[in-house]
mmCIF file of C-alpha atoms in Angstrom:
data_model
loop_
_atom_site.group_PDB
_atom_site.id
_atom_site.type_symbol
_atom_site.label_atom_id
_atom_site.label_comp_id
_atom_site.label_asym_id
_atom_site.label_seq_id
_atom_site.Cartn_x
_atom_site.Cartn_y
_atom_site.Cartn_z
ATOM 1 C CA MET R 1 0.000 0.000 0.000
ATOM 2 C CA ALA R 2 1.333 3.441 -0.946
ATOM 3 C CA SER R 3 -0.004 6.929 -0.291
ATOM 4 C CA LEU R 4 1.171 10.261 -1.747
ATOM 5 C CA PHE R 5 -0.381 13.405 -0.289
ATOM 6 C CA LYS R 6 0.093 17.060 0.634
ATOM 7 C CA ASN R 7 0.309 17.970 4.300
ATOM 8 C CA SER R 8 -2.249 20.678 4.990
ATOM 9 C CA LYS R 9 -0.203 22.171 7.838
ATOM 10 C CA THR R 10 3.214 22.353 6.203
ATOM 11 C CA GLU R 11 2.030 22.668 2.590
ATOM 12 C CA LYS R 12 4.710 20.088 1.742
ATOM 13 C CA TRP R 13 4.290 16.781 -0.069
ATOM 14 C CA GLU R 14 4.984 13.482 1.629
ATOM 15 C CA PHE R 15 4.486 9.778 1.040
ATOM 16 C CA VAL R 16 4.249 6.503 2.889
ATOM 17 C CA PHE R 17 4.312 2.892 1.694
ATOM 18 C CA ASP R 18 4.476 -0.548 3.272
ATOM 19 C CA TYR R 19 6.774 -3.480 2.603
ATOM 20 C CA TYR R 20 7.466 -6.822 4.246
ATOM 21 C CA LYS R 21 10.748 -8.073 5.647
ATOM 22 C CA ASP R 22 11.199 -11.358 7.499
ATOM 23 C CA GLY R 23 7.434 -11.768 7.503
ATOM 24 C CA LYS R 24 6.854 -8.466 9.255
ATOM 25 C CA ARG R 25 5.195 -5.365 7.842
ATOM 26 C CA ARG R 26 7.424 -2.303 7.758
ATOM 27 C CA GLN R 27 6.730 1.261 6.712
ATOM 28 C CA VAL R 28 8.699 3.865 4.799
ATOM 29 C CA ARG R 29 7.735 7.512 5.229
ATOM 30 C CA ARG R 30 9.352 10.637 3.805
ATOM 31 C CA ARG R 31 8.323 14.271 4.215
ATOM 32 C CA GLY R 32 9.198 17.782 3.098
ATOM 33 C CA PHE R 33 8.998 17.647 -0.709
ATOM 34 C CA LYS R 34 8.162 20.874 -2.520
ATOM 35 C CA THR R 35 6.258 19.266 -5.389
ATOM 36 C CA LYS R 36 4.141 16.172 -5.958
ATOM 37 C CA ARG R 37 6.442 15.106 -8.779
ATOM 38 C CA GLU R 38 9.536 15.280 -6.576
ATOM 39 C CA ALA R 39 7.842 13.203 -3.859
ATOM 40 C CA GLY R 40 6.585 10.662 -6.404
ATOM 41 C CA GLU R 41 9.972 10.174 -8.012
ATOM 42 C CA HIS R 42 11.624 9.659 -4.632
ATOM 43 C CA MET R 43 8.959 7.155 -3.619
ATOM 44 C CA VAL R 44 9.470 5.172 -6.839
ATOM 45 C CA ASP R 45 13.222 5.088 -6.252
ATOM 46 C CA LEU R 46 12.778 3.787 -2.715
ATOM 47 C CA GLN R 47 10.239 1.171 -3.793
ATOM 48 C CA LYS R 48 12.703 -0.084 -6.407
ATOM 49 C CA ALA R 49 15.457 -0.230 -3.785
ATOM 50 C CA VAL R 50 13.178 -2.336 -1.572
ATOM 51 C CA ARG R 51 12.382 -4.732 -4.444
ATOM 52 C CA ASP R 52 16.074 -5.047 -5.335
ATOM 53 C CA GLN R 53 16.956 -5.589 -1.654
ATOM 54 C CA GLU R 54 19.137 -2.491 -1.723
ATOM 55 C CA TYR R 55 17.053 -0.406 0.649
ATOM 56 C CA ILE R 56 18.917 0.749 3.753
ATOM 57 C CA GLU R 57 16.646 1.201 6.747
ATOM 58 C CA PRO R 58 17.137 4.386 8.795
ATOM 59 C CA CYS R 59 19.546 3.811 11.669
ATOM 60 C CA ARG R 60 20.461 6.103 14.545
ATOM 61 C CA MET R 61 23.691 4.253 15.308
ATOM 62 C CA THR R 62 26.766 6.488 15.529
ATOM 63 C CA ILE R 63 30.200 5.707 14.136
ATOM 64 C CA ASP R 64 31.453 5.190 17.688
ATOM 65 C CA ASP R 65 28.625 2.720 18.408
ATOM 66 C CA PHE R 66 29.377 0.686 15.314
ATOM 67 C CA LEU R 67 33.149 0.665 15.849
ATOM 68 C CA ALA R 68 32.626 -0.655 19.382
ATOM 69 C CA TYR R 69 30.532 -3.491 17.913
ATOM 70 C CA TRP R 70 33.030 -4.133 15.080
ATOM 71 C CA LEU R 71 36.040 -4.281 17.400
ATOM 72 C CA GLN R 72 34.420 -6.601 19.914
ATOM 73 C CA HIS R 73 32.513 -8.978 17.630
ATOM 74 C CA ILE R 74 34.411 -8.942 14.334
ATOM 75 C CA ARG R 75 37.899 -7.448 14.346
ATOM 76 C CA LYS R 76 38.926 -9.250 17.520
ATOM 77 C CA PHE R 77 38.739 -12.583 15.680
ATOM 78 C CA GLN R 78 40.432 -11.425 12.466
ATOM 79 C CA CYS R 79 43.861 -10.280 13.599
ATOM 80 C CA GLU R 80 46.650 -10.764 16.102
ATOM 81 C CA GLU R 81 46.519 -9.290 19.587
ATOM 82 C CA THR R 82 48.976 -6.488 18.834
ATOM 83 C CA THR R 83 47.064 -5.416 15.711
ATOM 84 C CA TYR R 84 43.789 -5.503 17.629
ATOM 85 C CA TYR R 85 45.296 -3.406 20.433
ATOM 86 C CA ASN R 86 46.571 -0.845 17.909
ATOM 87 C CA ASN R 87 43.174 -0.699 16.179
ATOM 88 C CA ARG R 88 41.541 0.107 19.504
ATOM 89 C CA LEU R 89 44.057 2.898 20.086
ATOM 90 C CA TYR R 90 43.358 4.399 16.644
ATOM 91 C CA VAL R 91 39.641 4.437 17.439
ATOM 92 C CA LYS R 92 40.170 5.894 20.909
ATOM 93 C CA ASN R 93 42.761 8.547 20.026
ATOM 94 C CA HIS R 94 41.805 9.610 16.514
ATOM 95 C CA ILE R 95 38.399 8.438 15.297
ATOM 96 C CA ARG R 96 36.204 8.808 18.364
ATOM 97 C CA PRO R 97 37.221 12.407 19.232
ATOM 98 C CA ARG R 98 36.756 13.623 15.652
ATOM 99 C CA ILE R 99 33.781 11.791 14.122
ATOM 100 C CA GLY R 100 32.633 9.280 16.735
ATOM 101 C CA HIS R 101 29.445 11.282 17.373
ATOM 102 C CA VAL R 102 28.436 11.358 13.692
ATOM 103 C CA LYS R 103 25.495 9.151 12.691
ATOM 104 C CA LEU R 104 26.731 6.227 10.618
ATOM 105 C CA GLN R 105 24.346 7.041 7.771
ATOM 106 C CA CYS R 106 25.259 10.735 7.851
ATOM 107 C CA LEU R 107 28.941 10.211 7.091
ATOM 108 C CA ASP R 108 29.432 11.529 3.563
ATOM 109 C CA ASP R 109 32.331 12.213 1.202
ATOM 110 C CA HIS R 110 32.828 15.735 2.500
ATOM 111 C CA ALA R 111 32.999 14.743 6.185
ATOM 112 C CA SER R 112 35.313 11.830 5.358
ATOM 113 C CA GLN R 113 37.708 14.032 3.415
ATOM 114 C CA GLN R 114 37.611 16.661 6.148
ATOM 115 C CA PHE R 115 38.573 13.978 8.681
ATOM 116 C CA VAL R 116 41.707 13.148 6.677
ATOM 117 C CA ASN R 117 42.529 16.803 6.046
ATOM 118 C CA ASP R 118 42.226 17.641 9.748
ATOM 119 C CA MET R 119 44.644 14.867 10.722
ATOM 120 C CA HIS R 120 47.118 16.131 8.134
ATOM 121 C CA ARG R 121 46.695 19.727 9.319
ATOM 122 C CA ASP R 122 47.321 18.643 12.915
ATOM 123 C CA GLY R 123 50.710 17.305 11.896
ATOM 124 C CA PHE R 124 50.160 13.550 11.907
ATOM 125 C CA ALA R 125 52.516 11.533 9.726
ATOM 126 C CA ARG R 126 51.224 10.007 6.508
ATOM 127 C CA ASN R 127 51.852 6.536 7.947
ATOM 128 C CA THR R 128 49.590 7.282 10.940
ATOM 129 C CA ILE R 129 46.861 8.662 8.686
ATOM 130 C CA ASP R 130 47.088 5.557 6.487
ATOM 131 C CA ARG R 131 46.628 3.247 9.469
ATOM 132 C CA VAL R 132 43.671 5.171 10.892
ATOM 133 C CA VAL R 133 41.958 5.406 7.497
ATOM 134 C CA SER R 134 42.559 1.683 6.990
ATOM 135 C CA VAL R 135 40.648 0.944 10.209
ATOM 136 C CA LEU R 136 37.743 3.077 8.993
ATOM 137 C CA LYS R 137 37.765 1.484 5.543
ATOM 138 C CA GLN R 138 37.665 -2.043 6.935
ATOM 139 C CA SER R 139 35.042 -1.328 9.585
ATOM 140 C CA LEU R 140 32.711 0.667 7.324
ATOM 141 C CA ASP R 141 32.987 -1.984 4.610
ATOM 142 C CA LYS R 142 31.396 -4.300 7.147
ATOM 143 C CA ALA R 143 28.705 -1.719 7.876
ATOM 144 C CA VAL R 144 27.881 -1.752 4.153
ATOM 145 C CA ASP R 145 27.768 -5.570 4.158
ATOM 146 C CA LEU R 146 25.350 -5.445 7.091
ATOM 147 C CA LYS R 147 23.217 -2.906 5.179
ATOM 148 C CA LEU R 148 23.687 -0.267 7.837
ATOM 149 C CA MET R 149 24.906 2.219 5.233
ATOM 150 C CA LYS R 150 24.675 2.351 1.453
ATOM 151 C CA ALA R 151 28.330 2.976 0.609
ATOM 152 C CA ASN R 152 31.663 3.531 2.317
ATOM 153 C CA PRO R 153 32.777 7.156 1.764
ATOM 154 C CA MET R 154 36.222 6.460 3.271
ATOM 155 C CA ARG R 155 36.986 4.487 0.123
ATOM 156 C CA ARG R 156 36.883 7.727 -1.853
ATOM 157 C CA VAL R 157 39.079 10.002 0.249
ATOM 158 C CA ALA R 158 42.265 11.524 -1.148
ATOM 159 C CA LEU R 159 45.264 11.022 1.117
ATOM 160 C CA PRO R 160 47.981 13.668 1.535
ATOM 161 C CA ARG R 161 51.170 13.348 -0.468
ATOM 162 C CA ALA R 162 53.536 10.814 1.056
ATOM 163 C CA VAL R 163 56.927 12.154 2.079
ATOM 164 C CA ARG R 164 59.312 9.242 2.202
ATOM 165 C CA LYS R 165 61.744 9.304 5.090
ATOM 166 C CA GLU R 166 64.870 7.217 5.024
ATOM 167 C CA ALA R 167 65.292 4.893 7.987
ATOM 168 C CA ALA R 168 67.678 6.306 10.580
ATOM 169 C CA VAL R 169 70.747 4.078 10.819
ATOM 170 C CA TRP R 170 74.187 4.059 12.377
ATOM 171 C CA THR R 171 77.420 3.831 10.453
ATOM 172 C CA VAL R 172 79.616 0.766 10.902
ATOM 173 C CA GLU R 173 81.843 2.785 13.220
ATOM 174 C CA GLN R 174 78.893 3.885 15.351
ATOM 175 C CA ALA R 175 77.527 0.336 15.549
ATOM 176 C CA ASN R 176 80.917 -0.948 16.687
ATOM 177 C CA THR R 177 81.171 1.850 19.234
ATOM 178 C CA PHE R 178 77.756 1.000 20.667
ATOM 179 C CA LEU R 179 78.590 -2.689 21.059
ATOM 180 C CA GLU R 180 81.922 -1.826 22.660
ATOM 181 C CA LYS R 181 80.451 0.765 25.059
ATOM 182 C CA THR R 182 77.624 -1.575 26.120
ATOM 183 C CA ARG R 183 79.805 -4.651 26.599
ATOM 184 C CA ASN R 184 78.867 -4.768 30.299
ATOM 185 C CA SER R 185 75.268 -3.640 29.822
ATOM 186 C CA ARG R 186 72.382 -5.783 31.048
ATOM 187 C CA TYR R 187 71.081 -6.049 27.462
ATOM 188 C CA HIS R 188 74.345 -6.299 25.515
ATOM 189 C CA CYS R 189 73.225 -9.662 24.128
ATOM 190 C CA ALA R 190 69.946 -8.193 22.851
ATOM 191 C CA TYR R 191 71.799 -5.325 21.153
ATOM 192 C CA SER R 192 74.253 -7.775 19.575
ATOM 193 C CA LEU R 193 71.410 -9.911 18.208
ATOM 194 C CA ALA R 194 69.761 -6.826 16.699
ATOM 195 C CA LEU R 195 72.916 -5.456 15.058
ATOM 196 C CA LEU R 196 74.485 -8.764 14.014
ATOM 197 C CA THR R 197 71.388 -10.671 12.831
ATOM 198 C CA GLY R 198 68.773 -7.997 12.020
ATOM 199 C CA MET R 199 66.170 -9.750 14.176
ATOM 200 C CA ARG R 200 63.065 -7.868 15.271
ATOM 201 C CA GLN R 201 62.703 -6.946 18.935
ATOM 202 C CA GLY R 202 59.855 -9.411 19.494
ATOM 203 C CA GLU R 203 61.906 -12.185 17.891
ATOM 204 C CA ILE R 204 64.895 -11.396 20.119
ATOM 205 C CA LEU R 205 62.772 -11.431 23.276
ATOM 206 C CA GLY R 206 61.167 -14.736 22.239
ATOM 207 C CA LEU R 207 64.434 -16.490 21.325
ATOM 208 C CA ARG R 208 65.152 -19.704 23.260
ATOM 209 C CA TRP R 209 68.385 -21.550 23.856
ATOM 210 C CA LYS R 210 67.040 -24.579 22.041
ATOM 211 C CA ASP R 211 66.638 -22.393 18.919
ATOM 212 C CA ILE R 212 70.418 -21.908 18.783
ATOM 213 C CA HIS R 213 72.802 -24.513 17.342
ATOM 214 C CA PHE R 214 76.225 -23.471 18.584
ATOM 215 C CA GLY R 215 78.050 -26.169 16.633
ATOM 216 C CA LYS R 216 76.580 -25.074 13.297
ATOM 217 C CA LYS R 217 76.640 -21.389 14.321
ATOM 218 C CA ILE R 218 72.996 -20.827 13.386
ATOM 219 C CA LEU R 219 69.763 -19.895 15.113
ATOM 220 C CA THR R 220 66.170 -20.440 14.056
ATOM 221 C CA VAL R 221 63.395 -17.891 14.585
ATOM 222 C CA ASN R 222 60.462 -20.010 15.801
ATOM 223 C CA GLN R 223 58.509 -17.703 18.100
ATOM 224 C CA ARG R 224 58.197 -14.096 19.199
ATOM 225 C CA LEU R 225 57.014 -12.021 22.121
ATOM 226 C CA THR R 226 53.754 -10.252 21.244
ATOM 227 C CA ASN R 227 50.962 -8.147 22.720
ATOM 228 C CA TYR R 228 53.414 -5.728 24.322
ATOM 229 C CA GLY R 229 55.173 -8.481 26.229
ATOM 230 C CA LYS R 230 52.072 -10.259 27.524
ATOM 231 C CA SER R 231 52.310 -13.456 25.477
ATOM 232 C CA ILE R 232 54.594 -15.584 23.308
ATOM 233 C CA LYS R 233 53.334 -16.618 19.900
ATOM 234 C CA SER R 234 54.654 -19.448 17.766
ATOM 235 C CA GLY R 235 55.880 -18.533 14.306
ATOM 236 C CA ALA R 236 56.921 -15.114 13.076
ATOM 237 C CA LYS R 237 55.371 -11.912 11.759
ATOM 238 C CA THR R 238 55.148 -13.465 8.269
ATOM 239 C CA SER R 239 55.575 -16.999 6.940
ATOM 240 C CA ALA R 240 59.031 -15.989 5.692
ATOM 241 C CA GLY R 241 59.839 -14.804 9.202
ATOM 242 C CA VAL R 242 60.338 -18.387 10.379
ATOM 243 C CA ARG R 243 63.931 -18.621 9.217
ATOM 244 C CA THR R 244 67.444 -19.785 9.965
ATOM 245 C CA ILE R 245 70.157 -17.163 10.475
ATOM 246 C CA SER R 246 73.890 -17.814 10.361
ATOM 247 C CA LEU R 247 75.838 -16.328 13.277
ATOM 248 C CA PRO R 248 79.225 -14.567 13.225
ATOM 249 C CA ASP R 249 81.893 -15.650 15.731
ATOM 250 C CA ARG R 250 81.554 -12.358 17.591
ATOM 251 C CA LEU R 251 77.907 -13.139 18.363
ATOM 252 C CA ILE R 252 78.692 -16.732 19.356
ATOM 253 C CA GLU R 253 81.032 -15.356 22.039
ATOM 254 C CA VAL R 254 78.327 -13.014 23.337
ATOM 255 C CA LEU R 255 75.763 -15.840 23.425
ATOM 256 C CA ASN R 256 78.131 -18.147 25.310
ATOM 257 C CA LYS R 257 78.657 -15.456 27.937
ATOM 258 C CA GLN R 258 74.878 -14.896 28.132
ATOM 259 C CA ARG R 259 74.295 -18.634 28.613
ATOM 260 C CA GLU R 260 76.755 -18.700 31.504
ATOM 261 C CA GLN R 261 74.839 -15.864 33.168
ATOM 262 C CA TYR R 262 71.566 -17.693 32.513
ATOM 263 C CA GLU R 263 72.760 -20.862 34.255
ATOM 264 C CA GLN R 264 74.180 -18.865 37.148
ATOM 265 C CA VAL R 265 70.980 -16.884 37.771
ATOM 266 C CA LYS R 266 68.904 -20.037 37.380
ATOM 267 C CA LYS R 267 70.977 -21.762 40.062
ATOM 268 C CA GLU R 268 70.854 -18.775 42.429
ATOM 269 C CA ARG R 269 67.087 -18.263 42.142
ATOM 270 C CA GLY R 270 66.243 -21.941 42.588
ATOM 271 C CA SER R 271 62.490 -22.603 42.657
ATOM 272 C CA ARG R 272 61.742 -18.924 42.080
ATOM 273 C CA PHE R 273 63.207 -19.198 38.592
ATOM 274 C CA ILE R 274 60.616 -20.036 35.909
ATOM 275 C CA ASP R 275 62.629 -21.823 33.236
ATOM 276 C CA MET R 276 61.215 -20.639 29.896
ATOM 277 C CA ASP R 277 64.535 -21.297 28.147
ATOM 278 C CA LEU R 278 64.732 -17.643 27.093
ATOM 279 C CA VAL R 279 67.997 -16.087 25.953
ATOM 280 C CA ILE R 280 66.915 -12.601 27.083
ATOM 281 C CA PHE R 281 65.290 -13.277 30.444
ATOM 282 C CA ASN R 282 64.003 -11.523 33.540
ATOM 283 C CA LEU R 283 66.768 -11.625 36.167
ATOM 284 C CA THR R 284 64.221 -11.906 38.971
ATOM 285 C CA ASN R 285 62.181 -14.907 37.842
ATOM 286 C CA GLY R 286 63.448 -16.064 34.442
ATOM 287 C CA LYS R 287 60.284 -15.013 32.636
ATOM 288 C CA THR R 288 59.944 -12.652 29.665
ATOM 289 C CA VAL R 289 61.384 -9.137 29.514
ATOM 290 C CA TYR R 290 58.843 -6.435 28.695
ATOM 291 C CA PRO R 291 59.707 -4.590 25.464
ATOM 292 C CA SER R 292 59.134 -1.246 27.197
ATOM 293 C CA ASN R 293 61.801 -2.070 29.788
ATOM 294 C CA LEU R 294 64.288 -3.047 27.098
ATOM 295 C CA THR R 295 63.522 0.090 25.095
ATOM 296 C CA LYS R 296 63.927 2.323 28.148
ATOM 297 C CA ARG R 297 67.322 0.838 28.995
ATOM 298 C CA TYR R 298 68.344 1.014 25.321
ATOM 299 C CA ARG R 299 67.723 4.780 25.253
ATOM 300 C CA GLN R 300 69.888 5.192 28.346
ATOM 301 C CA ASP R 301 72.711 3.085 26.885
ATOM 302 C CA VAL R 302 72.671 5.013 23.589
ATOM 303 C CA SER R 303 72.965 8.264 25.533
ATOM 304 C CA LEU R 304 75.809 6.928 27.689
ATOM 305 C CA ALA R 305 77.603 5.769 24.533
ATOM 306 C CA GLY R 306 77.421 9.343 23.192
ATOM 307 C CA LEU R 307 75.686 8.272 19.970
ATOM 308 C CA PRO R 308 72.754 9.830 18.085
ATOM 309 C CA HIS R 309 69.509 8.161 19.109
ATOM 310 C CA ILE R 310 67.837 5.794 16.657
ATOM 311 C CA PRO R 311 64.825 3.588 17.494
ATOM 312 C CA PHE R 312 65.592 0.036 18.642
ATOM 313 C CA HIS R 313 64.083 -1.263 15.387
ATOM 314 C CA SER R 314 66.580 0.850 13.443
ATOM 315 C CA MET R 315 69.373 -1.451 14.588
ATOM 316 C CA ARG R 316 67.698 -3.936 12.233
ATOM 317 C CA HIS R 317 67.869 -1.297 9.481
ATOM 318 C CA THR R 318 71.509 -0.677 10.369
ATOM 319 C CA HIS R 319 72.259 -4.391 9.960
ATOM 320 C CA ALA R 320 70.588 -4.484 6.539
ATOM 321 C CA THR R 321 72.319 -1.304 5.370
ATOM 322 C CA MET R 322 75.726 -2.685 6.372
ATOM 323 C CA LEU R 323 75.051 -5.837 4.328
ATOM 324 C CA ILE R 324 73.974 -3.788 1.312
ATOM 325 C CA GLU R 325 77.138 -1.709 1.544
ATOM 326 C CA GLN R 326 79.142 -4.958 1.500
ATOM 327 C CA ASN R 327 77.435 -5.861 -1.806
ATOM 328 C CA ILE R 328 75.609 -8.851 -0.292
ATOM 329 C CA HIS R 329 72.914 -10.019 -2.722
ATOM 330 C CA VAL R 330 69.546 -8.511 -1.822
ATOM 331 C CA LYS R 331 67.829 -11.924 -1.912
ATOM 332 C CA LEU R 332 70.108 -13.185 0.862
ATOM 333 C CA ILE R 333 69.442 -10.021 2.867
ATOM 334 C CA SER R 334 65.705 -10.451 2.376
ATOM 335 C CA GLU R 335 65.848 -14.042 3.632
ATOM 336 C CA ARG R 336 67.978 -13.046 6.613
ATOM 337 C CA LEU R 337 65.527 -10.310 7.608
ATOM 338 C CA GLY R 338 62.502 -12.555 7.110
ATOM 339 C CA HIS R 339 60.774 -10.352 4.557
ATOM 340 C CA SER R 340 57.824 -11.973 2.783
ATOM 341 C CA LYS R 341 58.985 -10.699 -0.616
ATOM 342 C CA ILE R 342 62.253 -9.419 -2.008
ATOM 343 C CA GLY R 343 60.325 -6.319 -3.122
ATOM 344 C CA VAL R 344 59.785 -5.379 0.527
ATOM 345 C CA THR R 345 63.541 -5.287 1.057
ATOM 346 C CA LEU R 346 64.131 -3.299 -2.119
ATOM 347 C CA ASP R 347 61.459 -0.767 -1.166
ATOM 348 C CA ILE R 348 62.702 -0.214 2.399
ATOM 349 C CA TYR R 349 66.366 0.006 1.469
ATOM 350 C CA SER R 350 66.063 1.747 -1.884
ATOM 351 C CA HIS R 351 68.293 4.578 -0.635
ATOM 352 C CA VAL R 352 71.973 4.328 -1.540
ATOM 353 C CA SER R 353 74.619 5.607 0.842
ATOM 354 C CA PRO R 354 77.017 8.341 -0.355
ATOM 355 C CA SER R 355 79.952 5.917 -0.290
ATOM 356 C CA MET R 356 78.106 3.523 -2.632
ATOM 357 C CA GLN R 357 77.234 6.416 -4.963
ATOM 358 C CA ARG R 358 80.955 7.253 -5.159
ATOM 359 C CA GLU R 359 81.749 3.626 -5.958
ATOM 360 C CA VAL R 360 79.187 3.630 -8.782
ATOM 361 C CA ALA R 361 80.753 6.776 -10.239
ATOM 362 C CA ASP R 362 84.266 5.276 -10.008
ATOM 363 C CA ARG R 363 83.198 2.106 -11.780
ATOM 364 C CA ILE R 364 81.556 4.094 -14.590
ATOM 365 C CA ASN R 365 84.816 5.998 -14.986
ATOM 366 C CA ALA R 366 86.682 2.739 -15.322
ATOM 367 C CA ILE R 367 84.232 1.283 -17.841
ATOM 368 C CA LEU R 368 83.698 4.320 -20.053
ATOM 369 C CA ASN R 369 87.114 5.958 -19.828
ATOM 370 C CA PRO R 370 88.293 6.413 -23.469
#
């Protein structure tokens, strides 16, 4: 049943029609049209949408309401704990304060673009904007699937121009200085693993003695510390991350010294020592070391060594850069770092150091010198 009529009080045209969904009668009503023709055309469009099962029922749910549902009932089961934790932070710190109050069905292209522009204006890095927008794209795609909104306007936003920043790294001399200055540091072994193998922090903190073959001078990355130090997860960040890494003699010496300390502390602590077989272990009880504690001590040790600060993860970049400068084939570097594709390695380390540029120029001179 459909009815098209003029409201005697407002002098505006409106319409109402019924339809059935799940065996129940529902009603669609729209008001405020200036002409009968305008109201009729809109009614026909909505009736067609109902027949084609494309009609989106009015919903008062806000973006914040839906994201709370999406995080708890959908996203939580799609990703790892660390990713889920980060997604929650993006919602809490960026999305909720800016557009959380907006009705889900009222989010349009203009408001979506303004959201991105505001983040850029407030000085957030392109990488941060990408991650926040990615959360909105994924969540609102689900809202479309659930027929809570007709389309996802975040799919049409224009992102600010990306400004590529080269990874901060140390020179070979600086890396050697750091290892020498921290020889007696609590975390000297962790620093050595980062600079001499290129392992990720979580992989270093999850490394066990049984993963190291001293005779063959190799170690295998089989697990990592995740969720900000709260749990250990089997495997690596990617399938390629489960890998075997050859060890230099210098690192073997450091590991032997670390193992001696491990056995000594284990003996001293007795029953209080929880033997998790970890190379980097908590001196009090043998359990895992929180990444935040390692990072805090690392900052202090860098300062004491009189070196420019680089993030802990940049010791991994330093390792890779040193290998590139030694003309090690990029495929071997990629395998050592545990990258899923060789293209990842090429993209991250596409910069060429000044010394390598000079070498290229010298070789061209030698080849093309008449």
